[in-house]
């Protein structure tokens, strides 16, 4: 099973007028920004101080929590992207946060489980919608405490035995990495144990 680390749900390059998340007002001086070609891409430029506001992918984490042949999935609530579909516990890294602590926090928030992160399984690019392009570090973890129950952002949470079949999944990347973990001898990269658990 070959590594796959780029997942496209839309055409990555979009027109400026379709870009709902472009910077409209300058973060430095508050003046109006316009879209212009700068350094080979359309970017928001301040009409007053000429600051260029770069737009980058959002860093996120997803966590494959494993117990023998079983793994945890959550069913996403109705207001989220991929609502009603299943995914690995996941979320965005806060600005003040390291990515390992973000993983521990997101798992606690969504499933109430305490975990210890064991390794980095992969890093994936997800072009999800024209305004959601995430760069996701996928981590392997084990449970250290708590009972699985759905919480923030999830309407259900459950252990699944790996059979190769999945419930309806929200993200192609999750299906791929779960399969690759269980079907190949996937070497994970070590993590900094100072940040791997709460
Ligand atoms: Zn400005």
Coordinates of C-alpha atoms and ligand atoms in Angstrom, one line a residue:
X1 CA 0.0 0.0 0.0
X2 CA 1.6 3.2 -1.2
X3 CA 1.8 6.3 0.9
X4 CA -0.7 9.0 -0.2
X5 CA -0.3 12.4 1.4
X6 CA -2.2 14.8 -0.8
X7 CA -6.0 14.6 -0.9
X8 CA -8.0 16.9 -3.2
X9 CA -11.7 17.5 -2.9
X10 CA -11.7 20.6 -5.2
X11 CA -9.6 22.4 -7.7
X12 CA -6.9 24.0 -5.5
X13 CA -6.4 27.2 -7.5
X14 CA -9.5 29.5 -7.2
X15 CA -10.4 32.9 -8.5
X16 CA -9.9 35.8 -6.1
X17 CA -13.6 36.6 -6.1
X18 CA -14.4 33.1 -5.0
X19 CA -11.9 33.4 -2.1
X20 CA -14.2 34.3 0.8
X21 CA -11.4 34.2 3.3
X22 CA -9.1 36.7 1.6
X23 CA -8.0 39.5 3.8
X24 CA -10.4 42.4 3.3
X25 CA -8.9 44.9 5.8
X26 CA -5.2 45.3 6.5
X27 CA -4.1 43.7 9.7
X28 CA -1.5 46.4 10.2
X29 CA -3.4 49.6 9.5
X30 CA -7.0 48.6 9.0
X31 CA -7.3 50.0 5.5
X32 CA -9.1 48.3 2.6
X33 CA -7.2 45.5 0.8
X34 CA -7.4 44.6 -2.9
X35 CA -6.5 41.4 -4.7
X36 CA -3.4 41.7 -6.9
X37 CA -0.9 39.4 -8.5
X38 CA 2.2 39.4 -6.3
X39 CA 5.1 36.9 -6.5
X40 CA 3.2 34.7 -8.9
X41 CA -0.1 34.5 -7.0
X42 CA -3.2 36.6 -6.3
X43 CA -2.8 38.1 -2.8
X44 CA -4.5 40.7 -0.6
X45 CA -2.6 43.9 -0.7
X46 CA -3.3 46.9 1.6
X47 CA -4.3 50.0 -0.5
X48 CA -2.7 52.3 2.2
X49 CA 0.5 50.7 3.7
X50 CA 0.9 48.1 0.8
X51 CA 1.4 45.2 3.3
X52 CA 1.0 41.8 1.5
X53 CA -1.3 39.4 3.5
X54 CA -0.2 35.9 2.7
X55 CA -2.7 33.1 3.0
X56 CA -1.4 29.7 4.2
X57 CA -2.8 26.2 4.9
X58 CA -4.2 25.7 8.4
X59 CA -2.2 23.3 10.6
X60 CA -4.2 20.6 12.2
X61 CA -3.8 17.2 13.9
X62 CA -5.7 14.0 13.5
X63 CA -5.2 11.1 16.0
X64 CA -5.4 7.4 15.4
X65 CA -6.2 5.9 18.8
X66 CA -5.5 2.2 18.7
X67 CA -6.2 -0.7 21.1
X68 CA -5.1 -3.9 19.4
X69 CA -7.2 -4.3 16.3
X70 CA -9.6 -1.5 17.3
X71 CA -9.5 2.2 16.6
X72 CA -11.7 5.2 17.6
X73 CA -13.9 7.3 15.2
X74 CA -16.2 10.1 15.9
X75 CA -19.4 11.1 14.0
X76 CA -19.4 14.7 13.2
X77 CA -22.2 17.0 14.4
X78 CA -24.6 18.6 11.9
X79 CA -22.9 22.1 11.7
X80 CA -19.4 20.9 10.8
X81 CA -17.8 20.1 7.5
X82 CA -18.6 16.4 6.7
X83 CA -21.5 16.4 9.1
X84 CA -23.1 13.1 9.9
X85 CA -19.9 11.3 8.7
X86 CA -17.1 9.7 10.6
X87 CA -13.6 10.8 11.2
X88 CA -10.5 10.4 13.4
X89 CA -10.5 12.8 16.4
X90 CA -9.0 16.0 14.9
X91 CA -8.8 19.7 15.1
X92 CA -6.7 22.8 14.5
X93 CA -3.6 23.7 16.4
X94 CA -4.1 26.9 18.4
X95 CA -1.6 29.7 17.9
X96 CA -0.2 29.3 21.5
X97 CA -0.1 25.5 21.3
X98 CA 2.4 22.9 20.2
X99 CA 0.9 20.2 17.9
X100 CA 1.3 17.4 20.4
X101 CA -0.6 19.2 23.1
X102 CA -3.2 20.1 20.5
X103 CA -3.7 16.4 19.8
X104 CA -4.1 15.6 23.5
X105 CA -6.5 18.5 23.9
X106 CA -8.6 17.7 20.8
X107 CA -9.0 14.0 21.8
X108 CA -10.0 15.0 25.3
X109 CA -12.6 17.5 24.0
X110 CA -14.1 15.2 21.4
X111 CA -14.0 11.8 23.1
X112 CA -13.2 12.6 26.8
X113 CA -10.3 10.1 26.5
X114 CA -6.8 10.8 27.9
X115 CA -4.1 9.7 25.5
X116 CA -0.4 9.4 25.1
X117 CA 0.9 10.1 21.6
X118 CA 3.2 7.4 20.4
X119 CA 4.4 8.4 17.0
X120 CA 3.9 10.6 13.9
X121 CA 2.3 8.4 11.2
X122 CA 2.1 10.8 8.4
X123 CA 1.6 14.4 7.3
X124 CA -1.2 15.1 4.8
X125 CA -2.3 18.0 2.6
X126 CA -6.1 18.2 2.5
X127 CA -7.8 20.5 0.0
X128 CA -11.2 20.2 1.6
X129 CA -13.1 23.2 0.3
X130 CA -11.8 26.4 -1.4
X131 CA -11.5 27.9 2.0
X132 CA -10.3 25.0 4.0
X133 CA -6.9 23.7 3.1
X134 CA -5.4 21.9 6.0
X135 CA -1.9 20.5 6.7
X136 CA -2.6 17.6 9.0
X137 CA -0.1 15.8 11.2
X138 CA -1.5 12.3 11.8
X139 CA -0.5 10.8 15.1
X140 CA -0.7 7.4 16.7
X141 CA -1.9 7.3 20.3
X142 CA -2.9 4.9 23.1
X143 CA -5.5 5.5 25.8
X144 CA -4.2 6.2 29.3
X145 CA -7.5 7.0 31.0
X146 CA -11.2 7.8 30.7
X147 CA -14.1 6.2 29.0
X148 CA -15.0 6.8 25.3
X149 CA -17.9 9.1 24.9
X150 CA -18.9 11.7 22.3
X151 CA -18.3 15.3 23.3
X152 CA -17.5 18.6 21.6
X153 CA -18.1 18.4 17.8
X154 CA -19.1 14.8 17.8
X155 CA -22.6 13.3 18.1
X156 CA -21.3 9.7 18.5
X157 CA -17.9 8.1 19.3
X158 CA -17.1 4.5 19.0
X159 CA -14.4 1.8 18.8
X160 CA -14.3 0.1 15.4
X161 CA -12.5 -3.2 14.7
X162 CA -10.4 -3.0 11.6
X163 CA -11.9 -5.1 8.8
X164 CA -11.1 -3.0 5.8
X165 CA -14.7 -1.7 5.8
X166 CA -15.6 1.7 7.1
X167 CA -18.7 3.6 8.0
X168 CA -19.4 6.7 5.9
X169 CA -16.1 8.7 6.3
X170 CA -15.8 12.5 6.2
X171 CA -12.2 12.6 4.9
X172 CA -10.5 10.4 2.4
X173 CA -7.2 10.9 4.2
X174 CA -8.5 9.2 7.4
X175 CA -9.6 6.1 5.5
X176 CA -6.2 5.9 3.8
X177 CA -4.1 6.3 6.9
X178 CA -6.2 3.9 9.0
X179 CA -5.9 1.2 6.3
X180 CA -2.2 1.9 5.8
X181 CA -1.6 1.6 9.6
X182 CA -3.3 -1.8 9.9
X183 CA -2.2 -3.3 6.6
X184 CA 1.4 -2.3 6.5
X185 CA 4.2 -2.2 8.9
X186 CA 4.0 1.5 9.1
X187 CA 7.0 3.1 10.8
X188 CA 6.1 6.1 12.8
X189 CA 8.5 8.9 13.7
X190 CA 9.2 9.3 17.4
X191 CA 7.6 12.1 19.3
X192 CA 8.8 14.4 22.1
X193 CA 7.6 12.6 25.2
X194 CA 7.5 15.9 27.1
X195 CA 4.5 17.0 25.1
X196 CA 2.9 13.6 24.2
X197 CA 0.4 13.4 27.1
X198 CA -1.5 15.8 29.4
Ligands
LIG1 ZN1 -2.2 48.5 5.7

